Coordinates of C-alpha atoms and ligand atoms in Angstrom, one line a residue:
X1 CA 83.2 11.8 41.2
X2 CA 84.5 9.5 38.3
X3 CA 81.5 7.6 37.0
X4 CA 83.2 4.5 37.9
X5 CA 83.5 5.7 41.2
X6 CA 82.5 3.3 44.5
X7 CA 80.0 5.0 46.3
X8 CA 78.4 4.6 49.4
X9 CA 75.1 5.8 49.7
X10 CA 74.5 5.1 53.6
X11 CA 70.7 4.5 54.4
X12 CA 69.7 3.4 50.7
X13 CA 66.2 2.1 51.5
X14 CA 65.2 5.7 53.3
X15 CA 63.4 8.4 51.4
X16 CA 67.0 10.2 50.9
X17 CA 68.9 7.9 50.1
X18 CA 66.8 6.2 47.8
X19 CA 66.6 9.1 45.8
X20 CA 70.3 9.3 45.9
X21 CA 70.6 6.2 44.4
X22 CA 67.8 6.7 41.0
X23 CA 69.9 10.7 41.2
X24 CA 73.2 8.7 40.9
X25 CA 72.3 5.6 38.1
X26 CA 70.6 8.6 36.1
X27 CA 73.8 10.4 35.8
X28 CA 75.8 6.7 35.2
X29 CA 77.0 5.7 38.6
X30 CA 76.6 2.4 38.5
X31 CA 79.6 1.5 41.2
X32 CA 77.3 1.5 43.8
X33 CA 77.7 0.0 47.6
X34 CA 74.4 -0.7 49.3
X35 CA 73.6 -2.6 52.5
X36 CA 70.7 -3.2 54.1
X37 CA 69.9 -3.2 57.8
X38 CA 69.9 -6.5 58.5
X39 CA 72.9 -7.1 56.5
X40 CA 74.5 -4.1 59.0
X41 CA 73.8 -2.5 62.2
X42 CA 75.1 0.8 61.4
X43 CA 74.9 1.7 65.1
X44 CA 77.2 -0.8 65.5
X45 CA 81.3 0.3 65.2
X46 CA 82.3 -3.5 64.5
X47 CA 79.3 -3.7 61.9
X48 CA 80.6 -0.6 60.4
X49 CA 84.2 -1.1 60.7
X50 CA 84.3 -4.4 58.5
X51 CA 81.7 -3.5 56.0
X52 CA 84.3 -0.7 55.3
X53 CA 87.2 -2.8 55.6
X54 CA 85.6 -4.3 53.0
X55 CA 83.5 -2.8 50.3
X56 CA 86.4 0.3 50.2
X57 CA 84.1 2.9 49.1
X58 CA 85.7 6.0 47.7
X59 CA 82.7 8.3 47.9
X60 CA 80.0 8.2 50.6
X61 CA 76.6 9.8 51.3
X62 CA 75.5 9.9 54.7
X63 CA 71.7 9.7 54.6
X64 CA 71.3 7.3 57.0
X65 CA 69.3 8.4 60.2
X66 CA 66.4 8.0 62.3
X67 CA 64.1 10.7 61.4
X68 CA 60.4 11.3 62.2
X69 CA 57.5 14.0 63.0
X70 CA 57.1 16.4 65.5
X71 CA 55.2 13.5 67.9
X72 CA 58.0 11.1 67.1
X73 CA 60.6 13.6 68.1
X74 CA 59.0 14.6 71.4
X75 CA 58.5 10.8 72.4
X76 CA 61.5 9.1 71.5
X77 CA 64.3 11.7 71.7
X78 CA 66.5 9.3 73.2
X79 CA 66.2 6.9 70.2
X80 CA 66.9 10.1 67.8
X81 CA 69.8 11.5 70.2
X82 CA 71.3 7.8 70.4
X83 CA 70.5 6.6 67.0
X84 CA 72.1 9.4 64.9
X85 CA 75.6 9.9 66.8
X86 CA 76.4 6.3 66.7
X87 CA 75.4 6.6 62.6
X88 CA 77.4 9.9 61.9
X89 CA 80.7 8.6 64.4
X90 CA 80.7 5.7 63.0
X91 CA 80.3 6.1 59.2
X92 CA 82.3 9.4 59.6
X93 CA 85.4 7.9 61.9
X94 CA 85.8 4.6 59.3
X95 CA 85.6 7.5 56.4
X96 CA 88.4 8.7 57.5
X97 CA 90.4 5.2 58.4
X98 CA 89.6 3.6 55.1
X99 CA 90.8 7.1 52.7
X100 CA 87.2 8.1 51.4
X101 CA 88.1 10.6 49.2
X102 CA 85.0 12.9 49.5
X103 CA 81.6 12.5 52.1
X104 CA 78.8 14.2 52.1
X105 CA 76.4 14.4 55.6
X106 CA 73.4 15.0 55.8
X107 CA 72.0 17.1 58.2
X108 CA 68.9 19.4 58.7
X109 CA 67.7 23.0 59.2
X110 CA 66.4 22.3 62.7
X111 CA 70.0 22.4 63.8
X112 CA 69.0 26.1 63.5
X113 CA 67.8 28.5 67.0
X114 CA 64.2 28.5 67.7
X115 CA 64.1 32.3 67.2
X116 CA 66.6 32.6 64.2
X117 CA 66.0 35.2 62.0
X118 CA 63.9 33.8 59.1
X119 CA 64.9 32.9 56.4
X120 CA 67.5 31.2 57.9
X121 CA 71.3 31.7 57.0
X122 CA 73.7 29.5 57.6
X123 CA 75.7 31.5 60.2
X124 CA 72.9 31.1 62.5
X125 CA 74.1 28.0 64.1
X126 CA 75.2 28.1 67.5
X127 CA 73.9 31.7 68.1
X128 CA 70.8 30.4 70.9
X129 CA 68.5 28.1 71.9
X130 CA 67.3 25.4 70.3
X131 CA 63.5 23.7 69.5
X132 CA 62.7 21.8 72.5
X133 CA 60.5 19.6 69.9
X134 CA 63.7 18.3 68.2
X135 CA 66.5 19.4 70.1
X136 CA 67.6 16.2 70.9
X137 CA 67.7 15.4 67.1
X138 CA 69.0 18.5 66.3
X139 CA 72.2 17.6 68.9
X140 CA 73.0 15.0 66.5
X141 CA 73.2 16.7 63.8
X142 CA 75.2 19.5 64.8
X143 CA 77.6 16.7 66.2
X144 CA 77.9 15.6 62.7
X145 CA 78.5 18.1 61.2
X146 CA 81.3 19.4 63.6
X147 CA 82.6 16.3 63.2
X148 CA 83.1 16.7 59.3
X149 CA 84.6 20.0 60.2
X150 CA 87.1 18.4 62.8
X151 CA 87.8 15.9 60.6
X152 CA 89.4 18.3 57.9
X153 CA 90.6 20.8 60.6
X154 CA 92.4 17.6 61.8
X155 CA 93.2 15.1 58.9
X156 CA 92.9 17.1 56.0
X157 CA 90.0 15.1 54.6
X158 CA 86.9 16.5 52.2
X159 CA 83.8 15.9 54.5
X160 CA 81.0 18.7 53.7
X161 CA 77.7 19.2 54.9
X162 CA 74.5 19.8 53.3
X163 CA 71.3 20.9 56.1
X164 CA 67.9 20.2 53.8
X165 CA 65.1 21.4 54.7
X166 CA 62.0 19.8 55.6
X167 CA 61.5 17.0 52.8
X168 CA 59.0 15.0 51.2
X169 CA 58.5 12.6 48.4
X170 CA 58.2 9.0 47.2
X171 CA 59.0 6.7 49.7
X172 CA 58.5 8.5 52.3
X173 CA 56.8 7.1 55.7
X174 CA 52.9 7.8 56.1
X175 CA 52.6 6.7 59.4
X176 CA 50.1 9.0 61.2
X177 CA 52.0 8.9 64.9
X178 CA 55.6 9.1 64.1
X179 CA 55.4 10.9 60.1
X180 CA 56.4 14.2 59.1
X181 CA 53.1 16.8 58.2
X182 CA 53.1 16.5 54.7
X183 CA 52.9 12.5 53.9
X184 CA 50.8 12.7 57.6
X185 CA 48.2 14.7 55.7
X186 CA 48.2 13.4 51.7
X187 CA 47.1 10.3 53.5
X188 CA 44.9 11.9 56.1
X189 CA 42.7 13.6 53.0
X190 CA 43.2 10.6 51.1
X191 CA 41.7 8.6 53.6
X192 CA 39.3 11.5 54.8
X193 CA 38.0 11.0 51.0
X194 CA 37.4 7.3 50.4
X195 CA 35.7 6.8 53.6
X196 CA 33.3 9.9 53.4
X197 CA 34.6 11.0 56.8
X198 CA 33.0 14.8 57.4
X199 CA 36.3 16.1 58.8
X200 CA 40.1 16.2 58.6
X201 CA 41.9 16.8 61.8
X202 CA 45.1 18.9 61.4
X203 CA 47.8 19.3 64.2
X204 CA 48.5 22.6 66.0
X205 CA 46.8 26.0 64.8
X206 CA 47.8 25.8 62.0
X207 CA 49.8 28.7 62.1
X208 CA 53.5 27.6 61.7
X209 CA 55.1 28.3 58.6
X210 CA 57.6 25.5 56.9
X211 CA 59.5 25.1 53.8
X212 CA 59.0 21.8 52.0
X213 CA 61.8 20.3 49.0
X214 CA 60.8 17.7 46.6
X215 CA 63.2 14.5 47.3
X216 CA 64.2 14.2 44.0
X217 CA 65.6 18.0 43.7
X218 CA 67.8 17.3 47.3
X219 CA 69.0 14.2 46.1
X220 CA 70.3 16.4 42.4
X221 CA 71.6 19.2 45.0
X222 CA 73.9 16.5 46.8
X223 CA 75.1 15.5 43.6
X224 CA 75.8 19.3 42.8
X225 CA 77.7 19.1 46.1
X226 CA 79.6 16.5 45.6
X227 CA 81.4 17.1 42.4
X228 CA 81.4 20.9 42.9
X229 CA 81.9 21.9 46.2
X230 CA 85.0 21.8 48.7
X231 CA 84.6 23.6 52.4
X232 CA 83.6 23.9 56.2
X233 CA 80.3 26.1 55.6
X234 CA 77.4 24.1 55.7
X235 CA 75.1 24.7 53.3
X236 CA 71.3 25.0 53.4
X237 CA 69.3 23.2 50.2
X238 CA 65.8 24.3 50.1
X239 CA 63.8 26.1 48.1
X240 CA 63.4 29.4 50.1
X241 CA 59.6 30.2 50.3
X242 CA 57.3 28.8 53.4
X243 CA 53.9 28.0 52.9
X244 CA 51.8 27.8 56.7
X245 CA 50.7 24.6 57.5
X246 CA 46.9 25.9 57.3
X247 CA 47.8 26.8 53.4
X248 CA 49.7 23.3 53.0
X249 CA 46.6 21.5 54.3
X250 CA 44.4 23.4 51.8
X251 CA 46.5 22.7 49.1
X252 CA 46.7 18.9 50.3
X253 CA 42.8 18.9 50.3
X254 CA 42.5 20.0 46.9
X255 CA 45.1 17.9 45.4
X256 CA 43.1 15.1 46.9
X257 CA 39.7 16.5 46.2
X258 CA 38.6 16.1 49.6
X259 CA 35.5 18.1 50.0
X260 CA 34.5 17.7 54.0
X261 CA 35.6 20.7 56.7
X262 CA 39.5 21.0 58.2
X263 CA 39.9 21.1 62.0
X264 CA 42.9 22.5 64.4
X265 CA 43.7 20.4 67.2
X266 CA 45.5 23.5 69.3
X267 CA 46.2 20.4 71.6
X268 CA 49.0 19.1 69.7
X269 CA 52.1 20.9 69.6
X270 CA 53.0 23.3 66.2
X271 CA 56.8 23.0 67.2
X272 CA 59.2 25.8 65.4
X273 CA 57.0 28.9 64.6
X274 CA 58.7 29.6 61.1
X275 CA 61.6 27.8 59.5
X276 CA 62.3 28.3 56.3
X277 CA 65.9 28.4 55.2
X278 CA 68.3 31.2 52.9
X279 CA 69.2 29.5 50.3
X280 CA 71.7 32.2 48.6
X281 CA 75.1 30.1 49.7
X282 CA 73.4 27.5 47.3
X283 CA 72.5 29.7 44.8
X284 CA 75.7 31.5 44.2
X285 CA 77.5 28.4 44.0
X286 CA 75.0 27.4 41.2
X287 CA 72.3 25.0 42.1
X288 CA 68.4 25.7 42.9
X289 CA 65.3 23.8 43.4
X290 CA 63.3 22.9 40.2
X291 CA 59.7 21.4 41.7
X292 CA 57.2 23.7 42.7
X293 CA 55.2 22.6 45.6
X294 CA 51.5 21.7 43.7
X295 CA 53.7 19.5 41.4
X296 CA 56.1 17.7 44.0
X297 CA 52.7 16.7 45.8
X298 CA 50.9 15.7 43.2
X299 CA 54.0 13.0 42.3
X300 CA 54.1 12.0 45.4
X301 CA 50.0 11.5 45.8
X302 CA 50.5 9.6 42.9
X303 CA 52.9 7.3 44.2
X304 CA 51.1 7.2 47.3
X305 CA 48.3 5.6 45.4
X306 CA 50.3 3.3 43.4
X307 CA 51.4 1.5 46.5
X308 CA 47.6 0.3 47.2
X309 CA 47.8 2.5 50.3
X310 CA 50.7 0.5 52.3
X311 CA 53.3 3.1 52.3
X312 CA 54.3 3.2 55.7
Ligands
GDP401 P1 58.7 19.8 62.2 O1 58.9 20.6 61.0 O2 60.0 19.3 62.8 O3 57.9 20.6 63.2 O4 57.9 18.5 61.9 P2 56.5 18.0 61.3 O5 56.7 17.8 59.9 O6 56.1 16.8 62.1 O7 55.5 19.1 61.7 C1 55.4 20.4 61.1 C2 54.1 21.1 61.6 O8 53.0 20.5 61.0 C3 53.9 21.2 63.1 O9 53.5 22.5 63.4 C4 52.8 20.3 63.3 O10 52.0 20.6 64.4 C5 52.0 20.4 62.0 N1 51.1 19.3 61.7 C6 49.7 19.4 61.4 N2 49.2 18.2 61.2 C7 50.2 17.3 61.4 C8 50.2 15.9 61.3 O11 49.2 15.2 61.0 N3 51.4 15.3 61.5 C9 52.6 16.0 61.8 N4 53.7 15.3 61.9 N5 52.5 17.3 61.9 C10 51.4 18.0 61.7

């Protein structure tokens, strides 16, 4: 990408794409294209279709996307299902109609079979069946990412895909229903603490292993992507080590100096046994994670403070 490049980042407000967009003025892009929701519906094709028409961007990130915890998944997969192929056709299909030299989509390792072999490569997709936790997310996102592919099979255009893995960081959502584990937990303890609660309920047994990237990393990986990368294969970005979420909730209780007991609910569900993603493709092409885990969560308990505890 020139650095006077227009870029797109789709979803700017979200904890991707805002990343993207303090990744990108770091490195001196300053030709950026932004809108907000209620300046466009990107569900919309006439919303999407004019704000193209008209801000001609020559670059675009696809972060935009209705994402959420395991709960939110399970309750709302119609919302997730719906939500995300209108995004990706959309934002993909005016791509194409408006000349965007290069996109980049988003996408995420539970596009991956329940029972892949761990750590997962990026061959796996399409080789079984899928989490029934996320499977109607994960349908999206394999539609979007098919849809870059038959977009260059077809039109000879640069779409590639990047599937992170799970993600946390500044900005992220802390809502205790519908958030992922880790910002459900920093403010869990957090709150566990100040209150002088006795106990800190944790979802599941416990026993589920996940991989966790610090936002800021992805967002340097896309930008990796973007100026050095040109293909079909998808490529996983993670950091390649899993931590079980009875070990992440330890480490979580420390960082926030909680000192009371952790429970298991074995009520709620503890969704994919282990996912944690191979992240050799990424590596040979020349890009790894910098942020160990301790450190990511630490910033991102920091910033959680900082925000006087609204964050959601
Ligand atoms: P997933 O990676 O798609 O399964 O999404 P999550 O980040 O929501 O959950 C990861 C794992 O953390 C699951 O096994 C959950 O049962 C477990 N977990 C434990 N406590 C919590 C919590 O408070 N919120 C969420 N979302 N998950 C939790």
């Amino acid at each position: 990408m020139e650095k006077k490049a227009r870029i797109y980042v789709a979803g700017h407000t979200g904890l991707v794409g805002s990343a993207l967009v303090r990744a990108l003025n770091r490195e001196g892009y300053l030709n950026l294209v932004m809108a907000t929701h209620q300046e466009i519906d990107l569900t919309v094709q006439t919303d999407v279709s004019e704000f193209f028409a008209c801000e001609r961007p020559e670059y675009v990130f696809l972060a935009a996307a209705k994402v959420g915890g395991i709960m939110a998944n399970i309750v709302y997969p119609a919302q997730f299902i719906y939500d995300n192929l209108m995004m990706e056709a959309n934002i993909i299909h005016e791509s194409w109609k408006n000349g965007v030299k290069k996109l980049l989509f988003l996408g995420s390792t539970c596009i991956y079979p329940q029972m892949a072999r761990q750590p997962i490569t990026e061959d796996a997709l399409l080789t079984g069946p899928l989490e029934p936790s996320n499977a109607a997310y994960a349908i999206a996102k394999i539609a979007g990412l098919k849809m870059c592919q038959a977009y260059n099979q077809q039109y000879g255009t640069k779409y590639i895909a990047a599937m992170p893995t799970n993600l946390y960081g500044p900005h992220d959502h802390f809502n205790l229903e519908t958030g992922h584990v880790l910002p459900a937990l920093l403010r869990k303890f957090h709150e566990a603490k100040r209150q002088g609660r006795p106990q800190v309920v944790v979802w599941g047994s416990g026993g589920p292993i996940r991989e966790f990237l610090y936002i800021d990393d992805l967002a340097e990986a896309c930008l990796f992507l973007m100026n050095h990368y040109e293909g079909d294969k998808i490529v996983n970005v993670g950091t390649g080590s899993g931590i079980s979420i009875a070990a992440l909730a330890d480490l979580i209780r420390t960082i926030t100096g909680y000192e009371g007991e952790v429970v298991f609910d074995k009520t709620k569900p503890d969704g994919m046994p282990v996912k944690v993603s191979d992240v050799s493709y990424l590596k040979k092409l020349g890009w790894q994670a910098a942020t160990d885990l301790r450190t990511g969560i630490g910033r991102t308990y920091n910033w959680f403070c900082r925000q006087g505890f609204a964050g959601d």
